[in-house]
């Protein structure tokens, strides 16, 4: 039997914390906020109604607009605050590996704010107009409501 290094479990744990873990929480929170706060729950509900034939209940609309983004944000914050506990105490990771882990996480996370900054800088108008355009969906997106186009005003 060959001798194999016992560090595999530490590497898997490390990649689990810094790889997808924190980045996925951030991306999912931004996705939920974008769809339900900027596109709008009513537009999203109309899309679902077109696909399924009935509008989602008030329970789902409340979950989408308030409960899910709040819980996702809280989980993200507590995960950021407690990432050291997620790594475990049985092994102390070297400083360079923690820096590499944060670089791995940021490689995914920074794509979203980088695009927001890019869109802000490329938008015409004054600072207020640019900010409004940056956080508004692209105009004239077809919605599920027949004959209606999304004009950038969430309901």
Short mmCIF file of N, CA, C and O in Angstrom, two decimals, residues 56-144:
data_model
loop_
_atom_site.label_atom_id
_atom_site.label_comp_id
_atom_site.label_asym_id
_atom_site.label_seq_id
_atom_site.Cartn_x
_atom_site.Cartn_y
_atom_site.Cartn_z
N UNK A 56 -48.91 33.10 -9.28
CA UNK A 56 -48.46 32.61 -7.97
C UNK A 56 -49.23 33.30 -6.84
O UNK A 56 -49.64 34.45 -6.95
N UNK A 57 -49.40 32.57 -5.75
CA UNK A 57 -50.18 33.09 -4.62
C UNK A 57 -49.43 34.23 -3.93
O UNK A 57 -48.24 34.46 -4.16
N UNK A 58 -50.16 34.92 -3.07
CA UNK A 58 -49.58 36.03 -2.30
C UNK A 58 -48.40 35.55 -1.46
O UNK A 58 -47.41 36.27 -1.30
N UNK A 59 -48.47 34.32 -0.95
CA UNK A 59 -47.38 33.75 -0.16
C UNK A 59 -46.06 33.80 -0.94
O UNK A 59 -45.04 34.23 -0.44
N UNK A 60 -46.08 33.32 -2.20
CA UNK A 60 -44.86 33.29 -3.01
C UNK A 60 -44.37 34.69 -3.32
O UNK A 60 -43.17 34.96 -3.30
N UNK A 61 -45.29 35.59 -3.62
CA UNK A 61 -44.88 36.96 -3.96
C UNK A 61 -44.24 37.65 -2.76
O UNK A 61 -43.26 38.37 -2.91
N UNK A 62 -44.76 37.41 -1.56
CA UNK A 62 -44.15 37.98 -0.35
C UNK A 62 -42.78 37.34 -0.11
O UNK A 62 -41.81 38.04 0.23
N UNK A 63 -42.70 36.03 -0.28
CA UNK A 63 -41.40 35.35 -0.11
C UNK A 63 -40.37 35.91 -1.08
O UNK A 63 -39.23 36.18 -0.69
N UNK A 64 -40.74 36.07 -2.34
CA UNK A 64 -39.80 36.55 -3.34
C UNK A 64 -39.34 37.98 -3.09
O UNK A 64 -38.19 38.31 -3.30
N UNK A 65 -40.26 38.82 -2.65
CA UNK A 65 -39.92 40.24 -2.52
C UNK A 65 -39.22 40.56 -1.20
O UNK A 65 -38.34 41.41 -1.16
N UNK A 66 -39.61 39.88 -0.12
CA UNK A 66 -39.08 40.27 1.19
C UNK A 66 -38.30 39.17 1.90
O UNK A 66 -37.17 39.39 2.33
N UNK A 67 -38.90 38.00 2.04
CA UNK A 67 -38.33 36.97 2.90
C UNK A 67 -37.04 36.38 2.31
O UNK A 67 -36.01 36.33 2.98
N UNK A 68 -37.08 35.93 1.06
CA UNK A 68 -35.90 35.30 0.46
C UNK A 68 -34.69 36.24 0.41
O UNK A 68 -33.60 35.85 0.85
N UNK A 69 -34.83 37.46 -0.12
CA UNK A 69 -33.65 38.34 -0.14
C UNK A 69 -33.12 38.65 1.26
O UNK A 69 -31.90 38.71 1.47
N UNK A 70 -34.02 38.80 2.23
CA UNK A 70 -33.58 39.08 3.60
C UNK A 70 -32.79 37.91 4.17
O UNK A 70 -31.70 38.10 4.74
N UNK A 71 -33.31 36.70 4.02
CA UNK A 71 -32.61 35.52 4.52
C UNK A 71 -31.29 35.32 3.80
O UNK A 71 -30.27 34.99 4.41
N UNK A 72 -31.28 35.49 2.48
CA UNK A 72 -30.03 35.33 1.72
C UNK A 72 -28.98 36.34 2.16
O UNK A 72 -27.80 36.01 2.32
N UNK A 73 -29.41 37.57 2.39
CA UNK A 73 -28.47 38.61 2.84
C UNK A 73 -27.92 38.27 4.22
O UNK A 73 -26.71 38.38 4.46
N UNK A 74 -28.78 37.84 5.13
CA UNK A 74 -28.33 37.46 6.48
C UNK A 74 -27.37 36.27 6.43
O UNK A 74 -26.33 36.28 7.12
N UNK A 75 -27.69 35.26 5.64
CA UNK A 75 -26.80 34.11 5.51
C UNK A 75 -25.45 34.54 4.95
O UNK A 75 -24.40 34.10 5.42
N UNK A 76 -25.47 35.42 3.95
CA UNK A 76 -24.22 35.92 3.36
C UNK A 76 -23.38 36.65 4.40
O UNK A 76 -22.18 36.39 4.54
N UNK A 77 -24.00 37.55 5.16
CA UNK A 77 -23.26 38.32 6.17
C UNK A 77 -22.69 37.39 7.24
O UNK A 77 -21.51 37.49 7.59
N UNK A 78 -23.50 36.48 7.76
CA UNK A 78 -23.01 35.58 8.81
C UNK A 78 -21.95 34.61 8.27
O UNK A 78 -21.04 34.22 9.01
N UNK A 79 -22.05 34.24 6.99
CA UNK A 79 -21.01 33.39 6.40
C UNK A 79 -19.70 34.16 6.29
O UNK A 79 -18.62 33.60 6.52
N UNK A 80 -19.78 35.43 5.92
CA UNK A 80 -18.57 36.24 5.84
C UNK A 80 -17.94 36.42 7.23
O UNK A 80 -16.72 36.36 7.38
N UNK A 81 -18.79 36.63 8.22
CA UNK A 81 -18.27 36.83 9.58
C UNK A 81 -17.73 35.54 10.19
O UNK A 81 -16.82 35.58 11.01
N UNK A 82 -18.26 34.40 9.78
CA UNK A 82 -17.88 33.14 10.40
C UNK A 82 -17.12 32.19 9.49
O UNK A 82 -17.12 30.99 9.72
N UNK A 83 -16.45 32.73 8.45
CA UNK A 83 -15.77 31.85 7.51
C UNK A 83 -14.67 31.04 8.19
O UNK A 83 -14.39 29.93 7.79
N UNK A 84 -14.03 31.59 9.23
CA UNK A 84 -12.96 30.86 9.91
C UNK A 84 -13.50 29.60 10.60
O UNK A 84 -12.84 28.56 10.60
N UNK A 85 -14.72 29.70 11.15
CA UNK A 85 -15.32 28.53 11.79
C UNK A 85 -15.66 27.46 10.75
O UNK A 85 -15.62 26.26 11.05
N UNK A 86 -16.01 27.89 9.54
CA UNK A 86 -16.33 26.92 8.49
C UNK A 86 -15.09 26.14 8.07
O UNK A 86 -15.19 25.01 7.61
N UNK A 87 -13.92 26.75 8.21
CA UNK A 87 -12.68 26.06 7.85
C UNK A 87 -12.34 24.96 8.85
O UNK A 87 -11.63 24.02 8.53
N UNK A 88 -12.82 25.09 10.07
CA UNK A 88 -12.53 24.10 11.10
C UNK A 88 -11.31 24.49 11.92
O UNK A 88 -10.52 25.34 11.52
N UNK A 89 -11.19 23.87 13.07
CA UNK A 89 -10.10 24.21 13.98
C UNK A 89 -9.01 23.15 14.02
O UNK A 89 -7.98 23.35 14.65
N UNK A 90 -9.20 22.03 13.33
CA UNK A 90 -8.22 20.95 13.41
C UNK A 90 -6.97 21.22 12.58
O UNK A 90 -5.97 20.53 12.72
N UNK A 91 -7.02 22.23 11.72
CA UNK A 91 -5.87 22.56 10.89
C UNK A 91 -5.79 24.06 10.74
O UNK A 91 -6.80 24.72 10.50
N UNK A 92 -4.61 24.63 10.89
CA UNK A 92 -4.44 26.07 10.71
C UNK A 92 -3.87 26.31 9.32
O UNK A 92 -2.76 25.89 9.00
N UNK A 93 -4.66 26.97 8.49
CA UNK A 93 -4.24 27.25 7.13
C UNK A 93 -3.21 28.37 7.12
O UNK A 93 -3.35 29.35 7.84
N UNK A 94 -2.18 28.25 6.26
CA UNK A 94 -1.19 29.33 6.19
C UNK A 94 -1.81 30.62 5.65
O UNK A 94 -2.81 30.58 4.94
N UNK A 95 -1.19 31.74 5.99
CA UNK A 95 -1.73 33.04 5.57
C UNK A 95 -1.83 33.15 4.06
O UNK A 95 -2.78 33.72 3.54
N UNK A 96 -0.85 32.64 3.34
CA UNK A 96 -0.88 32.75 1.89
C UNK A 96 -2.08 32.00 1.31
O UNK A 96 -2.65 32.42 0.30
N UNK A 97 -2.48 30.89 1.94
CA UNK A 97 -3.61 30.13 1.42
C UNK A 97 -4.92 30.86 1.67
O UNK A 97 -5.83 30.80 0.85
N UNK A 98 -5.01 31.55 2.81
CA UNK A 98 -6.22 32.34 3.08
C UNK A 98 -6.32 33.48 2.07
O UNK A 98 -7.40 33.76 1.54
N UNK A 99 -5.19 34.13 1.76
CA UNK A 99 -5.19 35.18 0.74
C UNK A 99 -5.58 34.62 -0.62
O UNK A 99 -6.37 35.23 -1.37
N UNK A 100 -5.07 33.44 -0.94
CA UNK A 100 -5.43 32.79 -2.21
C UNK A 100 -6.92 32.43 -2.22
O UNK A 100 -7.59 32.54 -3.25
N UNK A 101 -7.44 32.02 -1.07
CA UNK A 101 -8.87 31.70 -0.98
C UNK A 101 -9.75 32.90 -1.23
O UNK A 101 -10.74 32.83 -1.96
N UNK A 102 -9.39 34.03 -0.63
CA UNK A 102 -10.15 35.26 -0.86
C UNK A 102 -10.04 35.71 -2.31
O UNK A 102 -11.00 36.21 -2.90
N UNK A 103 -8.87 35.53 -2.91
CA UNK A 103 -8.71 35.86 -4.34
C UNK A 103 -9.61 34.96 -5.19
O UNK A 103 -10.23 35.43 -6.15
N UNK A 104 -9.72 33.69 -4.83
CA UNK A 104 -10.60 32.77 -5.53
C UNK A 104 -12.05 33.22 -5.41
O UNK A 104 -12.79 33.25 -6.41
N UNK A 105 -12.47 33.58 -4.22
CA UNK A 105 -13.84 34.05 -4.01
C UNK A 105 -14.09 35.34 -4.79
O UNK A 105 -15.11 35.48 -5.47
N UNK A 106 -13.17 36.28 -4.70
CA UNK A 106 -13.35 37.57 -5.36
C UNK A 106 -13.33 37.46 -6.88
O UNK A 106 -13.92 38.30 -7.56
N UNK A 107 -12.68 36.43 -7.41
CA UNK A 107 -12.66 36.27 -8.87
C UNK A 107 -14.07 36.08 -9.42
O UNK A 107 -14.35 36.46 -10.55
N UNK A 108 -14.96 35.50 -8.63
CA UNK A 108 -16.35 35.35 -9.05
C UNK A 108 -17.20 36.54 -8.63
O UNK A 108 -18.02 37.03 -9.40
N UNK A 109 -16.99 37.00 -7.43
CA UNK A 109 -17.83 38.06 -6.86
C UNK A 109 -17.64 39.39 -7.57
O UNK A 109 -18.59 40.13 -7.79
N UNK A 110 -16.42 39.72 -7.95
CA UNK A 110 -16.14 41.03 -8.52
C UNK A 110 -16.70 41.24 -9.92
O UNK A 110 -16.76 42.37 -10.39
N UNK A 111 -17.13 40.18 -10.58
CA UNK A 111 -17.70 40.34 -11.92
C UNK A 111 -18.95 41.21 -11.89
O UNK A 111 -19.16 42.03 -12.80
N UNK A 112 -19.77 41.08 -10.88
CA UNK A 112 -21.02 41.84 -10.82
C UNK A 112 -20.76 43.33 -10.58
O UNK A 112 -21.22 44.17 -11.36
N UNK A 113 -20.03 43.73 -9.52
CA UNK A 113 -19.78 45.16 -9.36
C UNK A 113 -18.96 45.76 -10.50
O UNK A 113 -19.15 46.93 -10.85
N UNK A 114 -18.09 44.97 -11.12
CA UNK A 114 -17.32 45.48 -12.26
C UNK A 114 -18.25 45.83 -13.41
O UNK A 114 -18.11 46.89 -14.04
N UNK A 115 -19.25 44.98 -13.67
CA UNK A 115 -20.20 45.28 -14.74
C UNK A 115 -21.07 46.49 -14.37
O UNK A 115 -21.37 47.31 -15.23
N UNK A 116 -21.46 46.61 -13.12
CA UNK A 116 -22.25 47.77 -12.69
C UNK A 116 -21.46 49.06 -12.92
O UNK A 116 -22.00 50.05 -13.44
N UNK A 117 -20.19 49.05 -12.56
CA UNK A 117 -19.34 50.24 -12.78
C UNK A 117 -19.19 50.51 -14.27
O UNK A 117 -19.29 51.67 -14.72
N UNK A 118 -18.98 49.47 -15.06
CA UNK A 118 -18.86 49.61 -16.51
C UNK A 118 -20.13 50.23 -17.09
O UNK A 118 -20.07 51.17 -17.88
N UNK A 119 -21.28 49.70 -16.70
CA UNK A 119 -22.55 50.22 -17.24
C UNK A 119 -22.76 51.67 -16.81
O UNK A 119 -23.23 52.49 -17.59
N UNK A 120 -22.40 52.00 -15.57
CA UNK A 120 -22.52 53.37 -15.09
C UNK A 120 -21.65 54.31 -15.93
O UNK A 120 -22.09 55.38 -16.35
N UNK A 121 -20.41 53.91 -16.18
CA UNK A 121 -19.48 54.78 -16.93
C UNK A 121 -19.87 54.92 -18.39
O UNK A 121 -19.63 55.96 -19.01
N UNK A 122 -20.48 53.89 -18.99
CA UNK A 122 -20.87 53.92 -20.41
C UNK A 122 -22.24 54.56 -20.65
O UNK A 122 -22.57 54.85 -21.79
N UNK A 123 -23.03 54.77 -19.59
CA UNK A 123 -24.36 55.34 -19.77
C UNK A 123 -24.26 56.84 -20.03
O UNK A 123 -23.43 57.52 -19.43
N UNK A 124 -25.13 57.36 -20.91
CA UNK A 124 -25.11 58.80 -21.17
C UNK A 124 -25.84 59.56 -20.05
O UNK A 124 -26.59 58.98 -19.28
N UNK A 125 -25.61 60.85 -20.00
CA UNK A 125 -26.32 61.71 -19.06
C UNK A 125 -25.49 62.07 -17.85
O UNK A 125 -24.31 61.71 -17.73
N UNK A 126 -26.15 62.80 -16.94
CA UNK A 126 -25.47 63.21 -15.72
C UNK A 126 -25.41 62.05 -14.74
O UNK A 126 -25.89 60.95 -15.01
N UNK A 127 -24.84 62.30 -13.58
CA UNK A 127 -24.62 61.23 -12.60
C UNK A 127 -25.93 60.57 -12.17
O UNK A 127 -26.01 59.35 -12.07
N UNK A 128 -26.97 61.37 -11.95
CA UNK A 128 -28.26 60.81 -11.52
C UNK A 128 -28.88 59.94 -12.61
O UNK A 128 -29.39 58.86 -12.34
N UNK A 129 -28.82 60.41 -13.88
CA UNK A 129 -29.35 59.62 -15.00
C UNK A 129 -28.58 58.31 -15.16
O UNK A 129 -29.17 57.26 -15.41
N UNK A 130 -27.27 58.39 -15.02
CA UNK A 130 -26.44 57.18 -15.15
C UNK A 130 -26.79 56.16 -14.07
O UNK A 130 -26.90 54.98 -14.33
N UNK A 131 -26.95 56.65 -12.85
CA UNK A 131 -27.29 55.76 -11.74
C UNK A 131 -28.64 55.10 -11.97
O UNK A 131 -28.81 53.90 -11.74
N UNK A 132 -29.61 55.87 -12.43
CA UNK A 132 -30.95 55.33 -12.71
C UNK A 132 -30.88 54.26 -13.81
O UNK A 132 -31.48 53.20 -13.69
N UNK A 133 -30.12 54.53 -14.88
CA UNK A 133 -30.00 53.56 -15.98
C UNK A 133 -29.24 52.30 -15.55
O UNK A 133 -29.51 51.22 -16.05
N UNK A 134 -28.29 52.47 -14.65
CA UNK A 134 -27.48 51.33 -14.21
C UNK A 134 -28.33 50.29 -13.50
O UNK A 134 -28.13 49.10 -13.68
N UNK A 135 -29.28 50.73 -12.70
CA UNK A 135 -30.07 49.80 -11.89
C UNK A 135 -31.46 49.56 -12.46
O UNK A 135 -32.32 49.05 -11.76
N UNK A 136 -31.68 49.91 -13.70
CA UNK A 136 -32.95 49.67 -14.36
C UNK A 136 -32.74 48.63 -15.44
O UNK A 136 -31.75 48.70 -16.17
N UNK A 137 -33.63 47.64 -15.56
CA UNK A 137 -33.48 46.66 -16.63
C UNK A 137 -33.48 47.33 -18.00
O UNK A 137 -33.98 48.44 -18.15
N UNK A 138 -32.93 46.64 -18.96
CA UNK A 138 -32.91 47.17 -20.32
C UNK A 138 -34.35 47.44 -20.76
O UNK A 138 -35.25 46.66 -20.48
N UNK A 139 -34.58 48.54 -21.44
CA UNK A 139 -35.95 48.88 -21.84
C UNK A 139 -36.48 47.94 -22.92
O UNK A 139 -35.71 47.29 -23.64
N UNK A 140 -37.79 47.87 -23.00
CA UNK A 140 -38.50 47.13 -24.02
C UNK A 140 -38.24 45.64 -23.99
O UNK A 140 -38.09 44.99 -25.01
N UNK A 141 -38.22 45.10 -22.79
CA UNK A 141 -38.13 43.65 -22.63
C UNK A 141 -39.55 43.11 -22.75
O UNK A 141 -40.44 43.57 -22.05
N UNK A 142 -39.80 42.15 -23.63
CA UNK A 142 -41.15 41.60 -23.72
C UNK A 142 -41.53 40.90 -22.41
O UNK A 142 -40.73 40.19 -21.83
N UNK A 143 -42.73 41.15 -21.95
CA UNK A 143 -43.21 40.50 -20.74
C UNK A 143 -44.23 39.44 -21.12
O UNK A 143 -44.59 39.29 -22.28
N UNK A 144 -44.69 38.73 -20.10
CA UNK A 144 -45.68 37.69 -20.34
C UNK A 144 -47.07 38.26 -20.58
O UNK A 144 -47.95 37.58 -21.05
#
